[in-house]
CSV table of C-alpha atoms in Angstrom, one decimal:
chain,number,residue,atom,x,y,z
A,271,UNK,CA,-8.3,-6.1,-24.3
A,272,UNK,CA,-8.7,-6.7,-20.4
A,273,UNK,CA,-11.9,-5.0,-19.0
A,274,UNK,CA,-14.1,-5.2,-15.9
A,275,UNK,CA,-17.6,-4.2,-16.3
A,276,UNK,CA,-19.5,-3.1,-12.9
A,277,UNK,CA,-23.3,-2.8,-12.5
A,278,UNK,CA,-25.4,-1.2,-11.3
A,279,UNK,CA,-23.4,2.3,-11.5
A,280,UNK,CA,-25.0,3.8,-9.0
A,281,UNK,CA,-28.1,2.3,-6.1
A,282,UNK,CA,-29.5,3.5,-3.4
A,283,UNK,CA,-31.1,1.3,-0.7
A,284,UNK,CA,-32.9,2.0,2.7
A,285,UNK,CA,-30.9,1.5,5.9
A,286,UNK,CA,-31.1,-2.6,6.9
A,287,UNK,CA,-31.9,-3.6,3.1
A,288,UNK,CA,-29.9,-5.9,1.5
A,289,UNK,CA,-27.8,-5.4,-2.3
A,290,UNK,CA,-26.0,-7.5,-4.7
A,291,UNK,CA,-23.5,-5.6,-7.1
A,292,UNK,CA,-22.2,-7.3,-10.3
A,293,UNK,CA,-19.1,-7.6,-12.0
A,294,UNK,CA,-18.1,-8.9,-15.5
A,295,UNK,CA,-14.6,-9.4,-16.5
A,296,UNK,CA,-12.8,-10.3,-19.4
A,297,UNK,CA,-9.2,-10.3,-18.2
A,298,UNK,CA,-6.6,-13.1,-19.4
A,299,UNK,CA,-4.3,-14.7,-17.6
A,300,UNK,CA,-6.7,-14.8,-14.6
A,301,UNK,CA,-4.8,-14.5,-11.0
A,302,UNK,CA,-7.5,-13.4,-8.8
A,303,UNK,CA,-10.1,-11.0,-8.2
A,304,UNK,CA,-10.8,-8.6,-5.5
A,305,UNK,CA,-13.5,-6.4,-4.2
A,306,UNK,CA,-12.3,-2.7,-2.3
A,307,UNK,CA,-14.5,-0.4,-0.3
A,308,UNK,CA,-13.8,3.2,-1.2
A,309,UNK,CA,-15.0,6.0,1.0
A,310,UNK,CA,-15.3,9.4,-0.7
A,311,UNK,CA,-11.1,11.0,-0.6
A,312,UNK,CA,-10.2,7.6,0.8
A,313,UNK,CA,-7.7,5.0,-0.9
A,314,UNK,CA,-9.5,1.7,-1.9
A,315,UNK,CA,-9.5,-0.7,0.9
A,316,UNK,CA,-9.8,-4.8,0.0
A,317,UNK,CA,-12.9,-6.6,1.1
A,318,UNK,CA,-12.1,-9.8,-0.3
A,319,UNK,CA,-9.5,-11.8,-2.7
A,320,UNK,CA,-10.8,-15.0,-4.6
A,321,UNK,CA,-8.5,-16.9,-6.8
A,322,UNK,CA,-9.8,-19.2,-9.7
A,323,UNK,CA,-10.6,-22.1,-7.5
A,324,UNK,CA,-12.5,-20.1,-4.7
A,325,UNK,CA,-16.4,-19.6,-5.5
A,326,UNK,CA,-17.4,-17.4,-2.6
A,327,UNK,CA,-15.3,-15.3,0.5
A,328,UNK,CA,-17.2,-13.6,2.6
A,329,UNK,CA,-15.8,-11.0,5.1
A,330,UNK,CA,-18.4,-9.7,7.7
A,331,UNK,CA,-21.4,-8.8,6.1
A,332,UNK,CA,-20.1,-9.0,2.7
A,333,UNK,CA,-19.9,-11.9,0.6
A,334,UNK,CA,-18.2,-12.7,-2.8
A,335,UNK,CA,-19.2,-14.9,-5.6
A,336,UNK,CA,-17.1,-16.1,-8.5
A,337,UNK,CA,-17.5,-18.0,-11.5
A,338,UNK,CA,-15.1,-18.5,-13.1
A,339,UNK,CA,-16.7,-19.8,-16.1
A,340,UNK,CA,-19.3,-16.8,-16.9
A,341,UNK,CA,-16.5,-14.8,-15.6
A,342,UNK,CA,-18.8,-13.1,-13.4
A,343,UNK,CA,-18.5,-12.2,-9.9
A,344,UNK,CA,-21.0,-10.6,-6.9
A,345,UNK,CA,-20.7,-8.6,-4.1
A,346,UNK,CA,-23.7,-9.1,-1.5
A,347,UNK,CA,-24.0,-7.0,1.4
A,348,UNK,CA,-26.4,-8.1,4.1
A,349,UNK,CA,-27.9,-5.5,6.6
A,350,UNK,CA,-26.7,-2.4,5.0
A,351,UNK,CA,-25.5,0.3,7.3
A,352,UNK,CA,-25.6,3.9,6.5
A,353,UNK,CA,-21.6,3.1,7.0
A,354,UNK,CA,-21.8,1.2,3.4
A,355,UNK,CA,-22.4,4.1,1.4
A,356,UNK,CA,-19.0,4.1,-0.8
A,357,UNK,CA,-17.8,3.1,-4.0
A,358,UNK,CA,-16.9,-0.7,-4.5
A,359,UNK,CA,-14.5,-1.5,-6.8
A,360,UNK,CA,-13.8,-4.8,-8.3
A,361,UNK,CA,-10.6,-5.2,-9.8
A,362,UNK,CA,-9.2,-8.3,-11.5
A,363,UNK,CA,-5.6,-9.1,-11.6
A,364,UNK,CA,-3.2,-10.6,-14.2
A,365,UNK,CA,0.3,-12.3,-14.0
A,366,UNK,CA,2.1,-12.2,-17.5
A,367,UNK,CA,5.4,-11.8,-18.3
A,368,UNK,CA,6.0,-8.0,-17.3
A,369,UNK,CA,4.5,-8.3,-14.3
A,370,UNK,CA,1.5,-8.3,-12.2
A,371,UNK,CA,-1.2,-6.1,-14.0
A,372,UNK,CA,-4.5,-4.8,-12.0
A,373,UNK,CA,-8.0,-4.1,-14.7
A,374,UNK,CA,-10.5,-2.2,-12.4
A,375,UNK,CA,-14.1,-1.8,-13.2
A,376,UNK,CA,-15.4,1.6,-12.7
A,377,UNK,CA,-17.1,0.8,-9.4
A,378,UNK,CA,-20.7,1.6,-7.7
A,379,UNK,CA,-21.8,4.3,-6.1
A,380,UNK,CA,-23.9,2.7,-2.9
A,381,UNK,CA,-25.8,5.4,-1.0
A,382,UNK,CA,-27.8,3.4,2.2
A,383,UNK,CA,-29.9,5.7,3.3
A,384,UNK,CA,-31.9,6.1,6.9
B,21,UNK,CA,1.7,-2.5,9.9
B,22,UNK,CA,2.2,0.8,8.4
B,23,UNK,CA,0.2,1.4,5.5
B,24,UNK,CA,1.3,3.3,2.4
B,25,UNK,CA,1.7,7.0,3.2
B,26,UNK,CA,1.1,9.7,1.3
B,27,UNK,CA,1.2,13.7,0.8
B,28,UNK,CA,0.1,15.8,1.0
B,29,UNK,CA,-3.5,15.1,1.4
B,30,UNK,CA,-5.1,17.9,-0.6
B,31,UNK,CA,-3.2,20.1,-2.7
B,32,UNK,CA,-5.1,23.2,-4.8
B,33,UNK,CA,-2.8,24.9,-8.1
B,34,UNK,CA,-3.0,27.3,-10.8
B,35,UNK,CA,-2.8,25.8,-14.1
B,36,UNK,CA,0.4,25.8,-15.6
B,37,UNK,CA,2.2,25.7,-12.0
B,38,UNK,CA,3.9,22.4,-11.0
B,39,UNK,CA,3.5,20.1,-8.0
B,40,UNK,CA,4.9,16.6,-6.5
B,41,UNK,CA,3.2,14.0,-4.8
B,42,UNK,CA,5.0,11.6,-2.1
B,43,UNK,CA,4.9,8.2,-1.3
B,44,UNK,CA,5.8,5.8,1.0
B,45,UNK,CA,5.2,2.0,0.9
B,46,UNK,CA,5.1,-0.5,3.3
B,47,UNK,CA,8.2,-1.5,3.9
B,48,UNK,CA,9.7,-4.7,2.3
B,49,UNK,CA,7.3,-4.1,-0.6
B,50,UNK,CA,9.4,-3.8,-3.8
B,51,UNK,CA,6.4,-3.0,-6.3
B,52,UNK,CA,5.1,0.5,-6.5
B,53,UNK,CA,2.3,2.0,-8.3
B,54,UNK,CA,1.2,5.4,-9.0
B,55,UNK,CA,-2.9,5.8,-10.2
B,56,UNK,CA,-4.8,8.3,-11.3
B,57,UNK,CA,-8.8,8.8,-10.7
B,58,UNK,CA,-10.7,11.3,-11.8
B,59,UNK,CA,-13.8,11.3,-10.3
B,60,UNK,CA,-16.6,8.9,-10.7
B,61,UNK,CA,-14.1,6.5,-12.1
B,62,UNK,CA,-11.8,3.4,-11.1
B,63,UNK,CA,-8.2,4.5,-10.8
B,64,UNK,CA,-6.0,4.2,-14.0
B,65,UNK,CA,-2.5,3.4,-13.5
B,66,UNK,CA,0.1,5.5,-14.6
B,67,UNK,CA,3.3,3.7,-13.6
B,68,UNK,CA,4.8,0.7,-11.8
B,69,UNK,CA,8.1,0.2,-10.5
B,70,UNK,CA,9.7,-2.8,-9.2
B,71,UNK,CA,12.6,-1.8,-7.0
B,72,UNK,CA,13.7,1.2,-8.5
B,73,UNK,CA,13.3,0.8,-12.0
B,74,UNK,CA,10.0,1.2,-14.2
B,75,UNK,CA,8.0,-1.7,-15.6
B,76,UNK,CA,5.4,-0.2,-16.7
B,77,UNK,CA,4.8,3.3,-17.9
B,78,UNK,CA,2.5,3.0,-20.9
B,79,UNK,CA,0.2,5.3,-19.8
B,80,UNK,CA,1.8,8.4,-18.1
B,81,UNK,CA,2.0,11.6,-20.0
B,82,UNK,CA,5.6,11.8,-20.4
B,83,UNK,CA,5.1,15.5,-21.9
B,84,UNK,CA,3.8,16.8,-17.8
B,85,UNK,CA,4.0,13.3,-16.1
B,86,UNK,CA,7.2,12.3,-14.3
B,87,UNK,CA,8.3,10.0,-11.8
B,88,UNK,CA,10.9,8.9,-9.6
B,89,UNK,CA,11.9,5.7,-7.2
B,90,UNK,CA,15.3,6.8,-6.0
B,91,UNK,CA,16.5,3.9,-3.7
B,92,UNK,CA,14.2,1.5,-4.4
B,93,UNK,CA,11.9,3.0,-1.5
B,94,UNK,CA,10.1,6.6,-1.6
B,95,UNK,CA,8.8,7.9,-5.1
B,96,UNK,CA,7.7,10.6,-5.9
B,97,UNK,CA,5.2,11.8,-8.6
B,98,UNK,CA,5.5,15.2,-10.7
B,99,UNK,CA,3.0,17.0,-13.1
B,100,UNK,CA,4.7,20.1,-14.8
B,101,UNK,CA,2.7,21.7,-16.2
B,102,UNK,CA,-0.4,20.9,-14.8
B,103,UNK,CA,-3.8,21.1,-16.2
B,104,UNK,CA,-7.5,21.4,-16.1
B,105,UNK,CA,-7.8,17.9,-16.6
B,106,UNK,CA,-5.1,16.9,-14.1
B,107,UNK,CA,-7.8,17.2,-11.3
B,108,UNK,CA,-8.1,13.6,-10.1
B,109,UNK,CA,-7.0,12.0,-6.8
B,110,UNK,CA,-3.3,10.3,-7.3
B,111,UNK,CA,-3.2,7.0,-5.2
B,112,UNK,CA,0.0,4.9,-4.4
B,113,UNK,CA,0.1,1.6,-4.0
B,114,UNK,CA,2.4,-1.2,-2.9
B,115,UNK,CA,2.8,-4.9,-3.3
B,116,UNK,CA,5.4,-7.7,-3.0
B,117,UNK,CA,7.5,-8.7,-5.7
B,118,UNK,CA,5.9,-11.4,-7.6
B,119,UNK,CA,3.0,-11.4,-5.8
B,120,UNK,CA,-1.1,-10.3,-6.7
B,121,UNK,CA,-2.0,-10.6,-2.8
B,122,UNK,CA,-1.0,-7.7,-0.5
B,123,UNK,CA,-2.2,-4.6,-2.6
B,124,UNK,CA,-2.3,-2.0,-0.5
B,125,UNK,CA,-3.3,1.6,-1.8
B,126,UNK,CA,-3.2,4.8,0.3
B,127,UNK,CA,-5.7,7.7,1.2
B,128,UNK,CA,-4.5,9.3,-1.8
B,129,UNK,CA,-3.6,12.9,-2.7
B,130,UNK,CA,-6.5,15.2,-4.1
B,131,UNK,CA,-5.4,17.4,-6.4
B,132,UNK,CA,-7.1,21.0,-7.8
B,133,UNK,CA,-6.5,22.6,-10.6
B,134,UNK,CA,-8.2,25.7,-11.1
């Protein structure tokens, strides 16, 4: 069965602090995986995409890992801003015969605090 | 680009009353996704179409669940009747046909049931 397994659940950090979130996936066939930013009543929005080759992305002051052989991935965020507190999502994706097919972990909860 | 739209935004029932959810995708974006996400949690998907037939609806309640893709462009997403349970936030989503990249979700419709 595909899953995606996110940690911490939840973290709070002080305002200008630094974070890492984790995420742990056992999804086969693996296509690529992706990191969203979801304010509170917002849709997901993507961060970054990394296919099997690609070991870090990096958009702004986010960066992405991935190995593909722990099957582990990382979100770091560098100087948070009290505009980080969201949910981030990691979601891995899947091409088999039926289609393309989406496993989402159940996100963190970042609060950045002043 | 337009993004995916969706409506209404909020939407407060009774249980046992009906109500429909709208979407739009981006345009030229055959794939179509409806999710459910109850809170705290990453968004489950209930169905995907590809033009306007379904590929996947494993996981919609077909008892209170229904959806439709008339034209291969607008769907729209029924729960009758609803329930307790049914309060989650329903996100569309679009993609290319064939493709993993270009997921795009919208803001989503909160829904109430009270």
């Amino acid at each position: 069965k595909n899953q995606v397994e996110q940690s911490p659940q939840s973290l709070i950090i002080l305002e200008g602090k630094n974070c890492t979130l984790q995420c742990n996936y056992t999804v086969s066939p693996f296509s690529n995986l992706r990191w969203y930013k979801q304010d509170t009543g917002r849709g997901p929005v993507s961060l970054t995409i990394m296919t099997f080759s690609e070991n870090t992305k990096s958009n702004g002051r986010y960066t992405a890992t991935l190995d593909a052989d722990t099957k582990q991935s990382s979100l770091h965020i560098t100087a948070s801003q009290l505009s980080d507190s969201a949910s981030y999502i990691c979601v891995v994706s899947s091409d088999n015969n039926a289609g393309n097919m989406l496993t989402f972990g159940g996100g963190t909860r970042l609060m950045v605090k002043p | 680009e337009a993004g995916v739209a969706q409506s209404p935004r909020y939407k407060i029932i009774e249980k046992r009353q009906s109500v429909a959810f709208w979407c739009n995708p981006i345009s030229g974006h055959a794939t179509l996704y409806w999710y459910q996400q109850i809170l705290g949690q990453g968004p489950k998907l209930l169905i995907q179409f590809q033009n306007n037939g379904v590929v996947d609806d494993s996981q919609l309640p077909k008892d209170r669940f229904s959806a439709e893709r008339l034209k291969g462009v607008d769907s729209t997403l029924k729960i009758q009747p609803a329930k307790l349970e049914d309060s989650a936030v329903y996100l569309c989503a679009s993609s290319l046909v064939g493709l993993t990249y270009g997921y795009t979700f919208g803001s989503g419709t909160r829904l109430t049931v009270v």
